[in-house]
Amino acid sequence: MNKEIEIMDTTLRDGEQMKGVSYSPQEKLTIAKILLEEVKVDRIEIASAKVSKGEEQSVAEIIDWAKKMNCVEKIEILGFVDKTESIDWINNLGGKVMNILSKGSMNHLTNQLRKTKEQHVQDIKETVAYANKKGITCNIYFEDWSQGMINSRDYVYYLLNSLQEESIKRFMLPDTLGILYSSQVSEFIKEILARYPNLHFDFHAHNDYGVATANTLIAVEAGIKGVHCTVNGMGERTGNAPLEEVVVGLHDFLKIKTGIEEKCLFHLSKTVEAFSGQRIAFNKPISGSNVFTQTAGIHADGDKKGNLYVTSLFPERFNRKRQYSLGKLSGKSNLEYNLEEIDIELTKAQKKRVLERIIELGDRKETITTGDLPYIISDVLETPQEKTFKLELCNIVTSMELRPIAVVKLLYKDKGKNKEMQLEESAQGDGGYDAFMNAIGKIAKKINYPLPILLDYTVNIPPGGKTDALVQCTITWGWQNHKTFITKGVNPDQVLAAIEATEKMLNIIAFQKKENKG
């Protein structure tokens, strides 16, 4: 097993083959910068040659930036066995590395290319020679290599025997259809490395059987020198080996040091989620929203008494925090952790009554967040919370030609000065809710009232819901000292659901300020 492993991320090429995903040039550049500057992967594959004008612009912008940063050799582009066309396309944009896509199985060679193995090797050699002439470094994919090893192993070795003396830096072995079991990965790679000890081999896993991460780690154990990943496991069908999982596996299981900055992985995952429009699964290792959340009361109690349910996979490694959910399985420790989050202190008797209500709500399958706690506390302790902010008017106008505009009127009860004020503002925005928030921002400035940062915004409609279905809008807010809280609104109108959630946010902040003073 090698002590150092090259990590190549192909989110911007193979990852973009996921259904419904298409990045703009600016989005590709942003992801490329995070991958190389913050996360610090070794190489990135950013596009396929000759795809479109938009792809050409993306490649040009990334390469221009990479030249300024003196890292253009870390930028790779997929090219084809077409002798000159792919190379000219890459060269004209300033690229320096091409990953040649060759055929790694007789099935693909005969039924797709319809050529002999001798013809294919000759075409590859001519392509490599032309690349060398243009000053472009070549790596080579053996597409469908896994089926090649299973059904036409002699052909795979014919390719390697014929190309091992060529100017090819890396031979890249993809399990294109994700069909290999871990023992096969180990067997095939060990066999190839024994035959060709002086060549550099990469392994490229796909996740069709859900074993891409495991297979990648097995490949490293078998002696592979480089692995390919995508952020969040993005990719065609079931995707590729997720970068964040592979990195943590290398660090924790194989004790291999990489240059990857773990603290930046979550930020990268969320950026790709936002740009791709593909939501990260709640239970996705490392980056899912539930990954560092304890639900059972016994777990929260164990953590409070001695971190009994904490492993080396702790959230701070990824710039995240452990959370303790509220619901029917909650215990006293779950409640105490959440009260600490919102800086509210209760007596032992009060905690007992609040916890009973939380369990009651959980039995009714209601979702309870930290942001709901002030309302539950107010209700349970029979001290009805008089709203500091009450939305009296909200008029939002949208049209095809003009930017949306919102007129907002809030009733503000300033208990410190014992007076009420009606505050009214109007503002434009990029959407109805954005216009509303801009108006709220103006009102907040008038009274010097701090507002949190909107971190996430999701809308849920019941399956099969019609045009009059109730919409639940859930908003995650970032508050002082890196704390977060969630508010929800329910309304048949999506924008009004978001506005309800925002009104709750304003009153939660006011409630916290009152409790802290008290």
PDB file of C-alpha atoms in Angstrom, residues 148-358:
ATOM      1  CA  GLY A 148     -12.616  -6.084 -19.738  1.00  0.00           C
ATOM      2  CA  MET A 149     -10.914  -7.841 -16.815  1.00  0.00           C
ATOM      3  CA  ILE A 150     -13.872 -10.193 -16.365  1.00  0.00           C
ATOM      4  CA  ASN A 151     -14.563 -11.084 -20.001  1.00  0.00           C
ATOM      5  CA  SER A 152     -11.527 -10.085 -22.103  1.00  0.00           C
ATOM      6  CA  ARG A 153      -8.485  -9.911 -19.841  1.00  0.00           C
ATOM      7  CA  ASP A 154      -6.085 -10.725 -22.674  1.00  0.00           C
ATOM      8  CA  TYR A 155      -7.286  -7.611 -24.472  1.00  0.00           C
ATOM      9  CA  VAL A 156      -6.603  -5.418 -21.402  1.00  0.00           C
ATOM     10  CA  TYR A 157      -3.063  -6.781 -21.219  1.00  0.00           C
ATOM     11  CA  TYR A 158      -2.628  -6.285 -24.960  1.00  0.00           C
ATOM     12  CA  LEU A 159      -3.441  -2.590 -24.434  1.00  0.00           C
ATOM     13  CA  LEU A 160      -1.001  -2.260 -21.535  1.00  0.00           C
ATOM     14  CA  ASN A 161       1.764  -4.152 -23.329  1.00  0.00           C
ATOM     15  CA  SER A 162       1.315  -1.973 -26.401  1.00  0.00           C
ATOM     16  CA  LEU A 163       1.161   1.358 -24.546  1.00  0.00           C
ATOM     17  CA  GLN A 164       3.522   0.952 -21.592  1.00  0.00           C
ATOM     18  CA  GLU A 165       6.420   2.610 -23.434  1.00  0.00           C
ATOM     19  CA  GLU A 166       4.327   5.538 -24.681  1.00  0.00           C
ATOM     20  CA  SER A 167       4.397   8.999 -23.085  1.00  0.00           C
ATOM     21  CA  ILE A 168       1.383   8.297 -20.894  1.00  0.00           C
ATOM     22  CA  LYS A 169       1.653   9.509 -17.306  1.00  0.00           C
ATOM     23  CA  ARG A 170      -1.271   7.672 -15.708  1.00  0.00           C
ATOM     24  CA  PHE A 171      -3.298   4.608 -16.658  1.00  0.00           C
ATOM     25  CA  MET A 172      -6.794   5.037 -15.225  1.00  0.00           C
ATOM     26  CA  LEU A 173      -8.920   1.981 -14.462  1.00  0.00           C
ATOM     27  CA  PRO A 174     -12.661   2.718 -14.279  1.00  0.00           C
ATOM     28  CA  ASP A 175     -15.327   0.372 -12.976  1.00  0.00           C
ATOM     29  CA  THR A 176     -17.559   2.133 -15.490  1.00  0.00           C
ATOM     30  CA  LEU A 177     -20.795   0.331 -14.638  1.00  0.00           C
ATOM     31  CA  GLY A 178     -20.058  -0.160 -10.940  1.00  0.00           C
ATOM     32  CA  ILE A 179     -20.157  -3.961 -11.183  1.00  0.00           C
ATOM     33  CA  LEU A 180     -17.131  -5.003  -9.136  1.00  0.00           C
ATOM     34  CA  TYR A 181     -17.147  -6.552  -5.686  1.00  0.00           C
ATOM     35  CA  SER A 182     -14.313  -5.606  -3.335  1.00  0.00           C
ATOM     36  CA  SER A 183     -12.476  -8.929  -3.706  1.00  0.00           C
ATOM     37  CA  GLN A 184     -12.476  -8.490  -7.494  1.00  0.00           C
ATOM     38  CA  VAL A 185     -11.065  -4.967  -7.169  1.00  0.00           C
ATOM     39  CA  SER A 186      -8.258  -6.286  -4.990  1.00  0.00           C
ATOM     40  CA  GLU A 187      -7.524  -9.261  -7.259  1.00  0.00           C
ATOM     41  CA  PHE A 188      -7.495  -7.288 -10.517  1.00  0.00           C
ATOM     42  CA  ILE A 189      -5.374  -4.409  -9.229  1.00  0.00           C
ATOM     43  CA  LYS A 190      -2.805  -6.631  -7.526  1.00  0.00           C
ATOM     44  CA  GLU A 191      -2.487  -8.680 -10.704  1.00  0.00           C
ATOM     45  CA  ILE A 192      -1.953  -5.601 -12.877  1.00  0.00           C
ATOM     46  CA  LEU A 193       0.535  -4.017 -10.467  1.00  0.00           C
ATOM     47  CA  ALA A 194       2.543  -7.247 -10.364  1.00  0.00           C
ATOM     48  CA  ARG A 195       2.802  -7.210 -14.161  1.00  0.00           C
ATOM     49  CA  TYR A 196       3.500  -3.478 -14.520  1.00  0.00           C
ATOM     50  CA  PRO A 197       5.198  -2.270 -11.313  1.00  0.00           C
ATOM     51  CA  ASN A 198       6.640   0.852 -12.932  1.00  0.00           C
ATOM     52  CA  LEU A 199       3.379   2.280 -14.264  1.00  0.00           C
ATOM     53  CA  HIS A 200       1.121   4.698 -12.384  1.00  0.00           C
ATOM     54  CA  PHE A 201      -2.460   3.427 -12.042  1.00  0.00           C
ATOM     55  CA  ASP A 202      -5.592   5.282 -10.860  1.00  0.00           C
ATOM     56  CA  PHE A 203      -8.881   3.656  -9.827  1.00  0.00           C
ATOM     57  CA  HIS A 204     -12.241   5.185 -10.764  1.00  0.00           C
ATOM     58  CA  ALA A 205     -15.268   3.680  -8.961  1.00  0.00           C
ATOM     59  CA  HIS A 206     -18.989   3.914  -9.647  1.00  0.00           C
ATOM     60  CA  ASN A 207     -21.660   3.259  -7.040  1.00  0.00           C
ATOM     61  CA  ASP A 208     -24.258   1.043  -8.738  1.00  0.00           C
ATOM     62  CA  TYR A 209     -24.069  -1.566  -5.961  1.00  0.00           C
ATOM     63  CA  GLY A 210     -23.460   0.985  -3.217  1.00  0.00           C
ATOM     64  CA  VAL A 211     -19.820  -0.045  -2.692  1.00  0.00           C
ATOM     65  CA  ALA A 212     -17.903   2.751  -4.466  1.00  0.00           C
ATOM     66  CA  THR A 213     -16.284   4.056  -1.275  1.00  0.00           C
ATOM     67  CA  ALA A 214     -15.365   0.564  -0.063  1.00  0.00           C
ATOM     68  CA  ASN A 215     -13.980  -0.418  -3.469  1.00  0.00           C
ATOM     69  CA  THR A 216     -11.884   2.744  -3.616  1.00  0.00           C
ATOM     70  CA  LEU A 217     -10.333   2.000  -0.223  1.00  0.00           C
ATOM     71  CA  ILE A 218      -9.722  -1.626  -1.256  1.00  0.00           C
ATOM     72  CA  ALA A 219      -7.976  -0.362  -4.405  1.00  0.00           C
ATOM     73  CA  VAL A 220      -5.682   1.750  -2.234  1.00  0.00           C
ATOM     74  CA  GLU A 221      -4.941  -1.236   0.002  1.00  0.00           C
ATOM     75  CA  ALA A 222      -4.090  -3.221  -3.143  1.00  0.00           C
ATOM     76  CA  GLY A 223      -1.473  -0.635  -4.117  1.00  0.00           C
ATOM     77  CA  ILE A 224      -3.186   1.830  -6.461  1.00  0.00           C
ATOM     78  CA  LYS A 225      -1.504   5.259  -6.609  1.00  0.00           C
ATOM     79  CA  GLY A 226      -4.472   7.484  -7.401  1.00  0.00           C
ATOM     80  CA  VAL A 227      -8.240   7.539  -6.868  1.00  0.00           C
ATOM     81  CA  HIS A 228     -11.074   9.468  -8.503  1.00  0.00           C
ATOM     82  CA  CYS A 229     -14.019  10.964  -6.606  1.00  0.00           C
ATOM     83  CA  THR A 230     -16.875  13.427  -6.925  1.00  0.00           C
ATOM     84  CA  VAL A 231     -18.344  15.759  -4.320  1.00  0.00           C
ATOM     85  CA  ASN A 232     -21.465  14.222  -2.729  1.00  0.00           C
ATOM     86  CA  GLY A 233     -20.983  11.178  -4.978  1.00  0.00           C
ATOM     87  CA  MET A 234     -22.400  13.097  -7.955  1.00  0.00           C
ATOM     88  CA  GLY A 235     -22.486  11.268 -11.265  1.00  0.00           C
ATOM     89  CA  GLU A 236     -24.484   9.275 -13.776  1.00  0.00           C
ATOM     90  CA  ARG A 237     -26.975   6.665 -12.487  1.00  0.00           C
ATOM     91  CA  THR A 238     -26.004   6.101  -8.824  1.00  0.00           C
ATOM     92  CA  GLY A 239     -22.932   8.304  -9.030  1.00  0.00           C
ATOM     93  CA  ASN A 240     -19.257   7.954  -8.150  1.00  0.00           C
ATOM     94  CA  ALA A 241     -17.217   7.470  -4.987  1.00  0.00           C
ATOM     95  CA  PRO A 242     -17.962  10.488  -2.741  1.00  0.00           C
ATOM     96  CA  LEU A 243     -14.878  12.622  -2.121  1.00  0.00           C
ATOM     97  CA  GLU A 244     -15.728  13.311   1.518  1.00  0.00           C
ATOM     98  CA  GLU A 245     -16.253   9.622   2.367  1.00  0.00           C
ATOM     99  CA  VAL A 246     -13.109   8.448   0.588  1.00  0.00           C
ATOM    100  CA  VAL A 247     -10.955  11.098   2.271  1.00  0.00           C
ATOM    101  CA  VAL A 248     -12.198  10.208   5.754  1.00  0.00           C
ATOM    102  CA  GLY A 249     -11.760   6.496   5.008  1.00  0.00           C
ATOM    103  CA  LEU A 250      -8.167   7.068   3.905  1.00  0.00           C
ATOM    104  CA  HIS A 251      -7.449   9.063   7.059  1.00  0.00           C
ATOM    105  CA  ASP A 252      -9.245   6.888   9.612  1.00  0.00           C
ATOM    106  CA  PHE A 253      -9.086   3.321   8.301  1.00  0.00           C
ATOM    107  CA  LEU A 254      -5.897   3.213   6.235  1.00  0.00           C
ATOM    108  CA  LYS A 255      -4.024   5.900   8.226  1.00  0.00           C
ATOM    109  CA  ILE A 256      -2.922   7.560   4.998  1.00  0.00           C
ATOM    110  CA  LYS A 257      -2.142  11.241   5.154  1.00  0.00           C
ATOM    111  CA  THR A 258      -3.484  13.429   2.381  1.00  0.00           C
ATOM    112  CA  GLY A 259      -3.290  17.145   1.805  1.00  0.00           C
ATOM    113  CA  ILE A 260      -7.080  17.427   2.044  1.00  0.00           C
ATOM    114  CA  GLU A 261      -8.467  20.042   4.440  1.00  0.00           C
ATOM    115  CA  GLU A 262     -11.308  18.211   6.191  1.00  0.00           C
ATOM    116  CA  LYS A 263     -12.781  21.411   7.644  1.00  0.00           C
ATOM    117  CA  CYS A 264     -13.570  22.612   4.113  1.00  0.00           C
ATOM    118  CA  LEU A 265     -15.390  19.470   2.932  1.00  0.00           C
ATOM    119  CA  PHE A 266     -18.824  20.426   4.287  1.00  0.00           C
ATOM    120  CA  HIS A 267     -18.680  23.899   2.749  1.00  0.00           C
ATOM    121  CA  LEU A 268     -17.752  22.287  -0.576  1.00  0.00           C
ATOM    122  CA  SER A 269     -20.627  19.786  -0.294  1.00  0.00           C
ATOM    123  CA  LYS A 270     -23.166  22.531   0.386  1.00  0.00           C
ATOM    124  CA  THR A 271     -21.829  24.647  -2.484  1.00  0.00           C
ATOM    125  CA  VAL A 272     -22.201  21.758  -4.935  1.00  0.00           C
ATOM    126  CA  GLU A 273     -25.661  21.034  -3.518  1.00  0.00           C
ATOM    127  CA  ALA A 274     -26.719  24.630  -4.151  1.00  0.00           C
ATOM    128  CA  PHE A 275     -25.260  24.859  -7.663  1.00  0.00           C
ATOM    129  CA  SER A 276     -26.435  21.421  -8.808  1.00  0.00           C
ATOM    130  CA  GLY A 277     -29.914  21.590  -7.288  1.00  0.00           C
ATOM    131  CA  GLN A 278     -29.393  18.027  -6.028  1.00  0.00           C
ATOM    132  CA  ARG A 279     -30.248  17.817  -2.333  1.00  0.00           C
ATOM    133  CA  ILE A 280     -27.854  15.946  -0.057  1.00  0.00           C
ATOM    134  CA  ALA A 281     -29.608  13.003   1.610  1.00  0.00           C
ATOM    135  CA  PHE A 282     -30.281  13.659   5.306  1.00  0.00           C
ATOM    136  CA  ASN A 283     -28.298  10.553   6.283  1.00  0.00           C
ATOM    137  CA  LYS A 284     -25.418  11.086   3.830  1.00  0.00           C
ATOM    138  CA  PRO A 285     -22.144  10.427   5.712  1.00  0.00           C
ATOM    139  CA  ILE A 286     -20.114  13.539   6.558  1.00  0.00           C
ATOM    140  CA  SER A 287     -22.403  16.100   4.877  1.00  0.00           C
ATOM    141  CA  GLY A 288     -26.007  15.010   5.566  1.00  0.00           C
ATOM    142  CA  SER A 289     -28.058  17.193   7.908  1.00  0.00           C
ATOM    143  CA  ASN A 290     -28.806  14.306  10.319  1.00  0.00           C
ATOM    144  CA  VAL A 291     -25.314  12.817  10.457  1.00  0.00           C
ATOM    145  CA  PHE A 292     -24.296  14.442  13.732  1.00  0.00           C
ATOM    146  CA  THR A 293     -27.758  14.471  15.314  1.00  0.00           C
ATOM    147  CA  GLN A 294     -28.634  12.233  18.264  1.00  0.00           C
ATOM    148  CA  THR A 295     -32.332  11.410  18.639  1.00  0.00           C
ATOM    149  CA  ALA A 296     -32.608   8.894  21.462  1.00  0.00           C
ATOM    150  CA  GLY A 297     -32.598  10.338  24.958  1.00  0.00           C
ATOM    151  CA  ILE A 298     -30.201   7.632  26.184  1.00  0.00           C
ATOM    152  CA  HIS A 299     -27.615   8.805  23.638  1.00  0.00           C
ATOM    153  CA  ALA A 300     -27.915  12.447  24.662  1.00  0.00           C
ATOM    154  CA  ASP A 301     -27.633  11.398  28.308  1.00  0.00           C
ATOM    155  CA  GLY A 302     -24.526   9.318  27.578  1.00  0.00           C
ATOM    156  CA  ASP A 303     -22.866  12.205  25.776  1.00  0.00           C
ATOM    157  CA  LYS A 304     -23.663  14.597  28.611  1.00  0.00           C
ATOM    158  CA  LYS A 305     -22.183  12.220  31.193  1.00  0.00           C
ATOM    159  CA  GLY A 306     -19.000  11.386  29.323  1.00  0.00           C
ATOM    160  CA  ASN A 307     -19.195  11.521  25.515  1.00  0.00           C
ATOM    161  CA  LEU A 308     -20.179   7.847  25.519  1.00  0.00           C
ATOM    162  CA  TYR A 309     -21.569   7.970  21.974  1.00  0.00           C
ATOM    163  CA  VAL A 310     -18.771  10.021  20.416  1.00  0.00           C
ATOM    164  CA  THR A 311     -16.312   8.475  17.941  1.00  0.00           C
ATOM    165  CA  SER A 312     -13.316   9.782  16.032  1.00  0.00           C
ATOM    166  CA  LEU A 313     -15.835  10.879  13.393  1.00  0.00           C
ATOM    167  CA  PHE A 314     -16.700  14.002  15.354  1.00  0.00           C
ATOM    168  CA  PRO A 315     -18.435  16.991  13.704  1.00  0.00           C
ATOM    169  CA  GLU A 316     -15.787  19.586  14.563  1.00  0.00           C
ATOM    170  CA  ARG A 317     -13.460  17.902  12.050  1.00  0.00           C
ATOM    171  CA  PHE A 318     -15.764  19.225   9.339  1.00  0.00           C
ATOM    172  CA  ASN A 319     -16.598  22.569  10.937  1.00  0.00           C
ATOM    173  CA  ARG A 320     -19.966  21.237  12.093  1.00  0.00           C
ATOM    174  CA  LYS A 321     -21.719  20.831  15.455  1.00  0.00           C
ATOM    175  CA  ARG A 322     -23.439  17.914  17.156  1.00  0.00           C
ATOM    176  CA  GLN A 323     -27.186  18.344  17.621  1.00  0.00           C
ATOM    177  CA  TYR A 324     -29.820  16.635  19.754  1.00  0.00           C
ATOM    178  CA  SER A 325     -33.274  16.338  18.228  1.00  0.00           C
ATOM    179  CA  LEU A 326     -36.580  16.906  19.980  1.00  0.00           C
ATOM    180  CA  GLY A 327     -39.428  14.405  19.720  1.00  0.00           C
ATOM    181  CA  LYS A 328     -41.085  11.417  21.324  1.00  0.00           C
ATOM    182  CA  LEU A 329     -37.723   9.709  21.969  1.00  0.00           C
ATOM    183  CA  SER A 330     -36.236  12.770  23.662  1.00  0.00           C
ATOM    184  CA  GLY A 331     -34.908  12.703  27.182  1.00  0.00           C
ATOM    185  CA  LYS A 332     -33.965  15.416  29.641  1.00  0.00           C
ATOM    186  CA  SER A 333     -30.508  15.768  28.102  1.00  0.00           C
ATOM    187  CA  ASN A 334     -31.953  16.415  24.615  1.00  0.00           C
ATOM    188  CA  LEU A 335     -33.957  19.296  26.043  1.00  0.00           C
ATOM    189  CA  GLU A 336     -31.032  20.705  28.020  1.00  0.00           C
ATOM    190  CA  TYR A 337     -28.744  20.731  24.979  1.00  0.00           C
ATOM    191  CA  ASN A 338     -31.368  22.648  22.983  1.00  0.00           C
ATOM    192  CA  LEU A 339     -32.079  25.110  25.785  1.00  0.00           C
ATOM    193  CA  GLU A 340     -28.364  25.894  25.884  1.00  0.00           C
ATOM    194  CA  GLU A 341     -28.453  26.567  22.147  1.00  0.00           C
ATOM    195  CA  ILE A 342     -31.055  29.313  22.551  1.00  0.00           C
ATOM    196  CA  ASP A 343     -29.732  30.609  25.899  1.00  0.00           C
ATOM    197  CA  ILE A 344     -32.876  29.884  27.932  1.00  0.00           C
ATOM    198  CA  GLU A 345     -32.781  28.614  31.516  1.00  0.00           C
ATOM    199  CA  LEU A 346     -35.650  26.715  33.162  1.00  0.00           C
ATOM    200  CA  THR A 347     -36.158  25.164  36.571  1.00  0.00           C
ATOM    201  CA  LYS A 348     -36.177  21.386  36.959  1.00  0.00           C
ATOM    202  CA  ALA A 349     -39.982  21.370  37.263  1.00  0.00           C
ATOM    203  CA  GLN A 350     -40.384  23.578  34.198  1.00  0.00           C
ATOM    204  CA  LYS A 351     -38.094  21.322  32.160  1.00  0.00           C
ATOM    205  CA  LYS A 352     -40.215  18.320  33.109  1.00  0.00           C
ATOM    206  CA  ARG A 353     -43.417  19.979  31.903  1.00  0.00           C
ATOM    207  CA  VAL A 354     -41.832  21.190  28.663  1.00  0.00           C
ATOM    208  CA  LEU A 355     -40.396  17.726  27.960  1.00  0.00           C
ATOM    209  CA  GLU A 356     -43.814  16.132  28.478  1.00  0.00           C
ATOM    210  CA  ARG A 357     -45.269  18.482  25.860  1.00  0.00           C
ATOM    211  CA  ILE A 358     -42.429  17.720  23.420  1.00  0.00           C
TER     212      ILE A 358
END
